[in-house]
JSON list of C-alpha atoms in Angstrom, two decimals:
[
{"chain": "A", "resi": 23, "resn": "UNK", "atom": "CA", "xyz": [100.19, 125.62, 118.37]},
{"chain": "A", "resi": 24, "resn": "UNK", "atom": "CA", "xyz": [96.37, 125.67, 118.42]},
{"chain": "A", "resi": 25, "resn": "UNK", "atom": "CA", "xyz": [93.88, 122.82, 118.06]},
{"chain": "A", "resi": 26, "resn": "UNK", "atom": "CA", "xyz": [92.15, 122.93, 114.68]},
{"chain": "A", "resi": 27, "resn": "UNK", "atom": "CA", "xyz": [90.37, 119.56, 114.59]},
{"chain": "A", "resi": 28, "resn": "UNK", "atom": "CA", "xyz": [90.11, 116.72, 117.12]},
{"chain": "A", "resi": 29, "resn": "UNK", "atom": "CA", "xyz": [90.06, 113.22, 115.66]},
{"chain": "A", "resi": 30, "resn": "UNK", "atom": "CA", "xyz": [90.18, 111.31, 118.94]},
{"chain": "A", "resi": 31, "resn": "UNK", "atom": "CA", "xyz": [91.94, 111.46, 122.32]},
{"chain": "A", "resi": 32, "resn": "UNK", "atom": "CA", "xyz": [95.32, 110.71, 120.74]},
{"chain": "A", "resi": 33, "resn": "UNK", "atom": "CA", "xyz": [95.24, 112.39, 117.30]},
{"chain": "A", "resi": 34, "resn": "UNK", "atom": "CA", "xyz": [94.46, 115.96, 116.36]},
{"chain": "A", "resi": 35, "resn": "UNK", "atom": "CA", "xyz": [95.10, 118.53, 113.68]},
{"chain": "A", "resi": 36, "resn": "UNK", "atom": "CA", "xyz": [96.77, 121.70, 114.92]},
{"chain": "A", "resi": 37, "resn": "UNK", "atom": "CA", "xyz": [97.72, 125.05, 113.45]},
{"chain": "A", "resi": 38, "resn": "UNK", "atom": "CA", "xyz": [101.01, 126.78, 113.99]},
{"chain": "A", "resi": 39, "resn": "UNK", "atom": "CA", "xyz": [100.65, 130.07, 112.17]},
{"chain": "A", "resi": 40, "resn": "UNK", "atom": "CA", "xyz": [99.51, 129.07, 108.70]},
{"chain": "A", "resi": 41, "resn": "UNK", "atom": "CA", "xyz": [101.02, 125.53, 108.96]},
{"chain": "A", "resi": 42, "resn": "UNK", "atom": "CA", "xyz": [98.74, 122.57, 109.67]},
{"chain": "A", "resi": 43, "resn": "UNK", "atom": "CA", "xyz": [100.29, 119.79, 111.74]},
{"chain": "A", "resi": 44, "resn": "UNK", "atom": "CA", "xyz": [99.04, 116.31, 112.58]},
{"chain": "A", "resi": 45, "resn": "UNK", "atom": "CA", "xyz": [99.81, 115.74, 116.27]},
{"chain": "A", "resi": 46, "resn": "UNK", "atom": "CA", "xyz": [99.90, 112.32, 117.90]},
{"chain": "A", "resi": 47, "resn": "UNK", "atom": "CA", "xyz": [100.30, 111.63, 121.60]},
{"chain": "A", "resi": 48, "resn": "UNK", "atom": "CA", "xyz": [98.59, 109.80, 124.41]},
{"chain": "A", "resi": 49, "resn": "UNK", "atom": "CA", "xyz": [95.73, 112.04, 125.55]},
{"chain": "A", "resi": 50, "resn": "UNK", "atom": "CA", "xyz": [96.76, 115.01, 123.39]},
{"chain": "A", "resi": 51, "resn": "UNK", "atom": "CA", "xyz": [93.15, 115.51, 122.27]},
{"chain": "A", "resi": 52, "resn": "UNK", "atom": "CA", "xyz": [91.47, 114.62, 125.55]},
{"chain": "A", "resi": 53, "resn": "UNK", "atom": "CA", "xyz": [89.16, 117.42, 126.76]},
{"chain": "A", "resi": 54, "resn": "UNK", "atom": "CA", "xyz": [90.58, 119.77, 124.13]},
{"chain": "A", "resi": 55, "resn": "UNK", "atom": "CA", "xyz": [88.47, 122.28, 122.26]},
{"chain": "A", "resi": 56, "resn": "UNK", "atom": "CA", "xyz": [89.07, 123.87, 118.89]},
{"chain": "A", "resi": 57, "resn": "UNK", "atom": "CA", "xyz": [91.21, 126.98, 119.32]},
{"chain": "A", "resi": 58, "resn": "UNK", "atom": "CA", "xyz": [92.88, 125.86, 122.55]},
{"chain": "A", "resi": 59, "resn": "UNK", "atom": "CA", "xyz": [96.63, 125.58, 122.91]},
{"chain": "A", "resi": 60, "resn": "UNK", "atom": "CA", "xyz": [97.96, 122.05, 122.36]},
{"chain": "A", "resi": 61, "resn": "UNK", "atom": "CA", "xyz": [99.47, 120.55, 125.53]},
{"chain": "A", "resi": 62, "resn": "UNK", "atom": "CA", "xyz": [103.14, 120.31, 124.50]},
{"chain": "A", "resi": 63, "resn": "UNK", "atom": "CA", "xyz": [103.99, 117.69, 127.15]},
{"chain": "A", "resi": 64, "resn": "UNK", "atom": "CA", "xyz": [101.52, 115.22, 125.55]},
{"chain": "A", "resi": 65, "resn": "UNK", "atom": "CA", "xyz": [102.97, 115.44, 122.03]},
{"chain": "A", "resi": 66, "resn": "UNK", "atom": "CA", "xyz": [104.82, 112.29, 120.98]},
{"chain": "A", "resi": 67, "resn": "UNK", "atom": "CA", "xyz": [105.07, 112.93, 117.23]},
{"chain": "A", "resi": 68, "resn": "UNK", "atom": "CA", "xyz": [104.18, 115.70, 114.81]},
{"chain": "A", "resi": 69, "resn": "UNK", "atom": "CA", "xyz": [103.72, 115.31, 111.07]},
{"chain": "A", "resi": 70, "resn": "UNK", "atom": "CA", "xyz": [104.36, 118.48, 109.13]},
{"chain": "A", "resi": 71, "resn": "UNK", "atom": "CA", "xyz": [102.90, 118.32, 105.65]},
{"chain": "A", "resi": 72, "resn": "UNK", "atom": "CA", "xyz": [105.22, 119.79, 103.06]},
{"chain": "A", "resi": 73, "resn": "UNK", "atom": "CA", "xyz": [102.37, 120.99, 100.88]},
{"chain": "A", "resi": 74, "resn": "UNK", "atom": "CA", "xyz": [98.63, 121.45, 100.82]},
{"chain": "A", "resi": 75, "resn": "UNK", "atom": "CA", "xyz": [98.22, 118.15, 98.95]},
{"chain": "A", "resi": 76, "resn": "UNK", "atom": "CA", "xyz": [99.30, 116.21, 102.08]},
{"chain": "A", "resi": 77, "resn": "UNK", "atom": "CA", "xyz": [96.83, 118.02, 104.31]},
{"chain": "A", "resi": 78, "resn": "UNK", "atom": "CA", "xyz": [94.04, 117.60, 101.76]},
{"chain": "A", "resi": 79, "resn": "UNK", "atom": "CA", "xyz": [94.80, 113.89, 101.42]},
{"chain": "A", "resi": 80, "resn": "UNK", "atom": "CA", "xyz": [94.94, 113.45, 105.19]},
{"chain": "A", "resi": 81, "resn": "UNK", "atom": "CA", "xyz": [91.61, 115.23, 105.65]},
{"chain": "A", "resi": 82, "resn": "UNK", "atom": "CA", "xyz": [89.98, 113.13, 102.91]},
{"chain": "A", "resi": 83, "resn": "UNK", "atom": "CA", "xyz": [91.23, 109.89, 104.40]},
{"chain": "A", "resi": 84, "resn": "UNK", "atom": "CA", "xyz": [90.14, 110.74, 107.94]},
{"chain": "A", "resi": 85, "resn": "UNK", "atom": "CA", "xyz": [86.65, 109.61, 107.03]},
{"chain": "A", "resi": 86, "resn": "UNK", "atom": "CA", "xyz": [88.00, 106.32, 105.63]},
{"chain": "A", "resi": 87, "resn": "UNK", "atom": "CA", "xyz": [90.79, 105.42, 108.08]},
{"chain": "A", "resi": 88, "resn": "UNK", "atom": "CA", "xyz": [90.06, 104.58, 111.70]},
{"chain": "A", "resi": 89, "resn": "UNK", "atom": "CA", "xyz": [92.34, 106.72, 113.86]},
{"chain": "A", "resi": 90, "resn": "UNK", "atom": "CA", "xyz": [93.59, 103.70, 115.75]},
{"chain": "A", "resi": 91, "resn": "UNK", "atom": "CA", "xyz": [95.39, 102.72, 112.53]},
{"chain": "A", "resi": 92, "resn": "UNK", "atom": "CA", "xyz": [97.00, 106.15, 112.34]},
{"chain": "A", "resi": 93, "resn": "UNK", "atom": "CA", "xyz": [98.32, 105.70, 115.88]},
{"chain": "A", "resi": 94, "resn": "UNK", "atom": "CA", "xyz": [99.61, 102.22, 115.05]},
{"chain": "A", "resi": 95, "resn": "UNK", "atom": "CA", "xyz": [101.27, 103.46, 111.86]},
{"chain": "A", "resi": 96, "resn": "UNK", "atom": "CA", "xyz": [102.91, 106.31, 113.77]},
{"chain": "A", "resi": 97, "resn": "UNK", "atom": "CA", "xyz": [104.32, 103.84, 116.30]},
{"chain": "A", "resi": 98, "resn": "UNK", "atom": "CA", "xyz": [105.69, 101.57, 113.56]},
{"chain": "A", "resi": 99, "resn": "UNK", "atom": "CA", "xyz": [107.26, 104.52, 111.74]},
{"chain": "A", "resi": 100, "resn": "UNK", "atom": "CA", "xyz": [108.89, 105.80, 114.94]},
{"chain": "A", "resi": 101, "resn": "UNK", "atom": "CA", "xyz": [110.27, 102.32, 115.66]},
{"chain": "A", "resi": 102, "resn": "UNK", "atom": "CA", "xyz": [111.64, 101.96, 112.14]},
{"chain": "A", "resi": 103, "resn": "UNK", "atom": "CA", "xyz": [113.17, 105.44, 112.17]},
{"chain": "A", "resi": 104, "resn": "UNK", "atom": "CA", "xyz": [114.95, 104.72, 115.45]},
{"chain": "A", "resi": 105, "resn": "UNK", "atom": "CA", "xyz": [116.18, 101.27, 114.45]},
{"chain": "A", "resi": 106, "resn": "UNK", "atom": "CA", "xyz": [117.29, 102.27, 110.95]},
{"chain": "A", "resi": 107, "resn": "UNK", "atom": "CA", "xyz": [118.60, 105.69, 112.05]},
{"chain": "A", "resi": 108, "resn": "UNK", "atom": "CA", "xyz": [116.68, 107.53, 109.36]},
{"chain": "A", "resi": 109, "resn": "UNK", "atom": "CA", "xyz": [113.70, 109.82, 108.84]},
{"chain": "A", "resi": 110, "resn": "UNK", "atom": "CA", "xyz": [110.83, 108.95, 106.54]},
{"chain": "A", "resi": 111, "resn": "UNK", "atom": "CA", "xyz": [108.64, 111.23, 104.50]},
{"chain": "A", "resi": 112, "resn": "UNK", "atom": "CA", "xyz": [105.52, 112.34, 106.40]},
{"chain": "A", "resi": 113, "resn": "UNK", "atom": "CA", "xyz": [103.36, 110.98, 103.55]},
{"chain": "A", "resi": 114, "resn": "UNK", "atom": "CA", "xyz": [104.19, 107.52, 104.89]},
{"chain": "A", "resi": 115, "resn": "UNK", "atom": "CA", "xyz": [101.77, 107.97, 107.80]},
{"chain": "A", "resi": 116, "resn": "UNK", "atom": "CA", "xyz": [98.79, 108.00, 105.46]},
{"chain": "A", "resi": 117, "resn": "UNK", "atom": "CA", "xyz": [99.99, 105.15, 103.24]},
{"chain": "A", "resi": 118, "resn": "UNK", "atom": "CA", "xyz": [100.96, 102.87, 106.10]},
{"chain": "A", "resi": 119, "resn": "UNK", "atom": "CA", "xyz": [97.76, 103.51, 108.10]},
{"chain": "A", "resi": 120, "resn": "UNK", "atom": "CA", "xyz": [95.65, 102.78, 105.03]},
{"chain": "A", "resi": 121, "resn": "UNK", "atom": "CA", "xyz": [97.66, 99.62, 104.31]},
{"chain": "A", "resi": 122, "resn": "UNK", "atom": "CA", "xyz": [97.29, 98.32, 107.86]},
{"chain": "A", "resi": 123, "resn": "UNK", "atom": "CA", "xyz": [93.55, 98.97, 107.89]},
{"chain": "A", "resi": 124, "resn": "UNK", "atom": "CA", "xyz": [93.17, 97.12, 104.58]},
{"chain": "A", "resi": 125, "resn": "UNK", "atom": "CA", "xyz": [95.37, 94.21, 105.75]},
{"chain": "A", "resi": 126, "resn": "UNK", "atom": "CA", "xyz": [93.33, 93.81, 108.94]},
{"chain": "A", "resi": 127, "resn": "UNK", "atom": "CA", "xyz": [90.07, 93.92, 106.97]},
{"chain": "A", "resi": 128, "resn": "UNK", "atom": "CA", "xyz": [91.41, 91.24, 104.60]},
{"chain": "A", "resi": 129, "resn": "UNK", "atom": "CA", "xyz": [92.45, 89.07, 107.53]},
{"chain": "A", "resi": 130, "resn": "UNK", "atom": "CA", "xyz": [89.08, 89.40, 109.24]},
{"chain": "A", "resi": 131, "resn": "UNK", "atom": "CA", "xyz": [87.35, 88.38, 105.99]},
{"chain": "A", "resi": 132, "resn": "UNK", "atom": "CA", "xyz": [89.77, 85.44, 105.58]},
{"chain": "A", "resi": 133, "resn": "UNK", "atom": "CA", "xyz": [91.01, 86.80, 102.26]},
{"chain": "A", "resi": 134, "resn": "UNK", "atom": "CA", "xyz": [94.72, 86.03, 102.38]},
{"chain": "A", "resi": 135, "resn": "UNK", "atom": "CA", "xyz": [97.10, 87.48, 99.84]},
{"chain": "A", "resi": 136, "resn": "UNK", "atom": "CA", "xyz": [100.38, 85.88, 98.83]},
{"chain": "A", "resi": 137, "resn": "UNK", "atom": "CA", "xyz": [103.55, 87.92, 99.13]},
{"chain": "A", "resi": 138, "resn": "UNK", "atom": "CA", "xyz": [105.74, 86.77, 96.27]},
{"chain": "A", "resi": 139, "resn": "UNK", "atom": "CA", "xyz": [108.68, 88.81, 97.61]},
{"chain": "A", "resi": 140, "resn": "UNK", "atom": "CA", "xyz": [108.62, 87.46, 101.15]},
{"chain": "A", "resi": 141, "resn": "UNK", "atom": "CA", "xyz": [111.75, 85.33, 100.77]},
{"chain": "A", "resi": 142, "resn": "UNK", "atom": "CA", "xyz": [113.68, 88.21, 99.17]},
{"chain": "A", "resi": 143, "resn": "UNK", "atom": "CA", "xyz": [112.58, 90.64, 101.86]},
{"chain": "A", "resi": 144, "resn": "UNK", "atom": "CA", "xyz": [113.59, 88.27, 104.64]},
{"chain": "A", "resi": 145, "resn": "UNK", "atom": "CA", "xyz": [116.99, 87.42, 103.16]},
{"chain": "A", "resi": 146, "resn": "UNK", "atom": "CA", "xyz": [118.14, 90.67, 101.55]},
{"chain": "A", "resi": 147, "resn": "UNK", "atom": "CA", "xyz": [116.66, 93.09, 104.10]},
{"chain": "A", "resi": 148, "resn": "UNK", "atom": "CA", "xyz": [116.83, 91.21, 107.42]},
{"chain": "A", "resi": 149, "resn": "UNK", "atom": "CA", "xyz": [116.62, 94.28, 109.67]},
{"chain": "A", "resi": 150, "resn": "UNK", "atom": "CA", "xyz": [113.61, 95.66, 107.81]},
{"chain": "A", "resi": 151, "resn": "UNK", "atom": "CA", "xyz": [112.04, 92.20, 107.96]},
{"chain": "A", "resi": 152, "resn": "UNK", "atom": "CA", "xyz": [112.56, 92.05, 111.74]},
{"chain": "A", "resi": 153, "resn": "UNK", "atom": "CA", "xyz": [110.87, 95.43, 112.05]},
{"chain": "A", "resi": 154, "resn": "UNK", "atom": "CA", "xyz": [108.01, 94.02, 109.95]},
{"chain": "A", "resi": 155, "resn": "UNK", "atom": "CA", "xyz": [107.74, 91.10, 112.38]},
{"chain": "A", "resi": 156, "resn": "UNK", "atom": "CA", "xyz": [107.63, 93.53, 115.30]},
{"chain": "A", "resi": 157, "resn": "UNK", "atom": "CA", "xyz": [105.01, 95.60, 113.48]},
{"chain": "A", "resi": 158, "resn": "UNK", "atom": "CA", "xyz": [102.78, 92.56, 112.95]},
{"chain": "A", "resi": 159, "resn": "UNK", "atom": "CA", "xyz": [103.20, 91.63, 116.63]},
{"chain": "A", "resi": 160, "resn": "UNK", "atom": "CA", "xyz": [102.34, 95.20, 117.66]},
{"chain": "A", "resi": 161, "resn": "UNK", "atom": "CA", "xyz": [99.23, 95.17, 115.45]},
{"chain": "A", "resi": 162, "resn": "UNK", "atom": "CA", "xyz": [98.19, 91.86, 117.04]},
{"chain": "A", "resi": 163, "resn": "UNK", "atom": "CA", "xyz": [98.66, 93.30, 120.53]},
{"chain": "A", "resi": 164, "resn": "UNK", "atom": "CA", "xyz": [96.74, 96.49, 119.74]},
{"chain": "A", "resi": 165, "resn": "UNK", "atom": "CA", "xyz": [93.91, 95.03, 117.67]},
{"chain": "A", "resi": 166, "resn": "UNK", "atom": "CA", "xyz": [93.80, 91.37, 118.69]},
{"chain": "A", "resi": 167, "resn": "UNK", "atom": "CA", "xyz": [94.17, 90.42, 115.02]},
{"chain": "A", "resi": 168, "resn": "UNK", "atom": "CA", "xyz": [97.01, 88.19, 113.89]},
{"chain": "A", "resi": 169, "resn": "UNK", "atom": "CA", "xyz": [98.06, 89.02, 110.36]},
{"chain": "A", "resi": 170, "resn": "UNK", "atom": "CA", "xyz": [99.43, 86.31, 108.07]},
{"chain": "A", "resi": 171, "resn": "UNK", "atom": "CA", "xyz": [103.18, 85.81, 107.82]},
{"chain": "A", "resi": 172, "resn": "UNK", "atom": "CA", "xyz": [103.07, 87.23, 104.29]},
{"chain": "A", "resi": 173, "resn": "UNK", "atom": "CA", "xyz": [102.17, 90.59, 105.83]},
{"chain": "A", "resi": 174, "resn": "UNK", "atom": "CA", "xyz": [105.52, 90.68, 107.65]},
{"chain": "A", "resi": 175, "resn": "UNK", "atom": "CA", "xyz": [107.12, 91.27, 104.27]},
{"chain": "A", "resi": 176, "resn": "UNK", "atom": "CA", "xyz": [104.43, 93.63, 103.02]},
{"chain": "A", "resi": 177, "resn": "UNK", "atom": "CA", "xyz": [104.81, 96.16, 105.85]},
{"chain": "A", "resi": 178, "resn": "UNK", "atom": "CA", "xyz": [108.39, 97.07, 104.91]},
{"chain": "A", "resi": 179, "resn": "UNK", "atom": "CA", "xyz": [107.27, 97.20, 101.29]},
{"chain": "A", "resi": 180, "resn": "UNK", "atom": "CA", "xyz": [104.77, 99.94, 102.13]},
{"chain": "A", "resi": 181, "resn": "UNK", "atom": "CA", "xyz": [107.57, 102.44, 101.74]},
{"chain": "A", "resi": 182, "resn": "UNK", "atom": "CA", "xyz": [108.29, 102.23, 105.46]},
{"chain": "A", "resi": 183, "resn": "UNK", "atom": "CA", "xyz": [111.83, 101.41, 104.50]},
{"chain": "A", "resi": 184, "resn": "UNK", "atom": "CA", "xyz": [113.80, 103.15, 101.80]},
{"chain": "A", "resi": 185, "resn": "UNK", "atom": "CA", "xyz": [114.73, 99.88, 100.11]},
{"chain": "A", "resi": 186, "resn": "UNK", "atom": "CA", "xyz": [111.09, 99.46, 99.02]},
{"chain": "A", "resi": 187, "resn": "UNK", "atom": "CA", "xyz": [110.23, 102.96, 97.84]},
{"chain": "A", "resi": 188, "resn": "UNK", "atom": "CA", "xyz": [108.77, 101.64, 94.59]},
{"chain": "A", "resi": 189, "resn": "UNK", "atom": "CA", "xyz": [105.74, 100.03, 96.24]},
{"chain": "A", "resi": 190, "resn": "UNK", "atom": "CA", "xyz": [103.71, 103.19, 96.91]}
]
């Protein structure tokens, strides 16, 4: 697997033959150069796009999404996959990172949004809701931004959990 593009110290785009792969891991991009072999021991998660559309979308959004949000989204997805014993579509990385960035921007501008499905999420999907609470706490710890309680219900709705696949 060779480095194709370095986004930051923890996120890079790699090539494995003709397959592009988004690689996330602490320090995976540190002191790397394009064309070098990716340090396998630093890889925490790989996202394998199923088609060119995913790679194109990812490349387009790299100018709009801060890579810190991609790392946060990857952590939340990994947590949810482990807790719910499932695998999510790799497209989720882009959608969730974009959602988190937008939610943080709204919070910083004091533009709250009401989640009309918060009660339903909490009561009908308690495990997903708990993961949403953990995600909001993780975001607060990483970014020093406390999202509104309504966001606890929105995070699972961002297709992070199969029960809410209709939201994206």
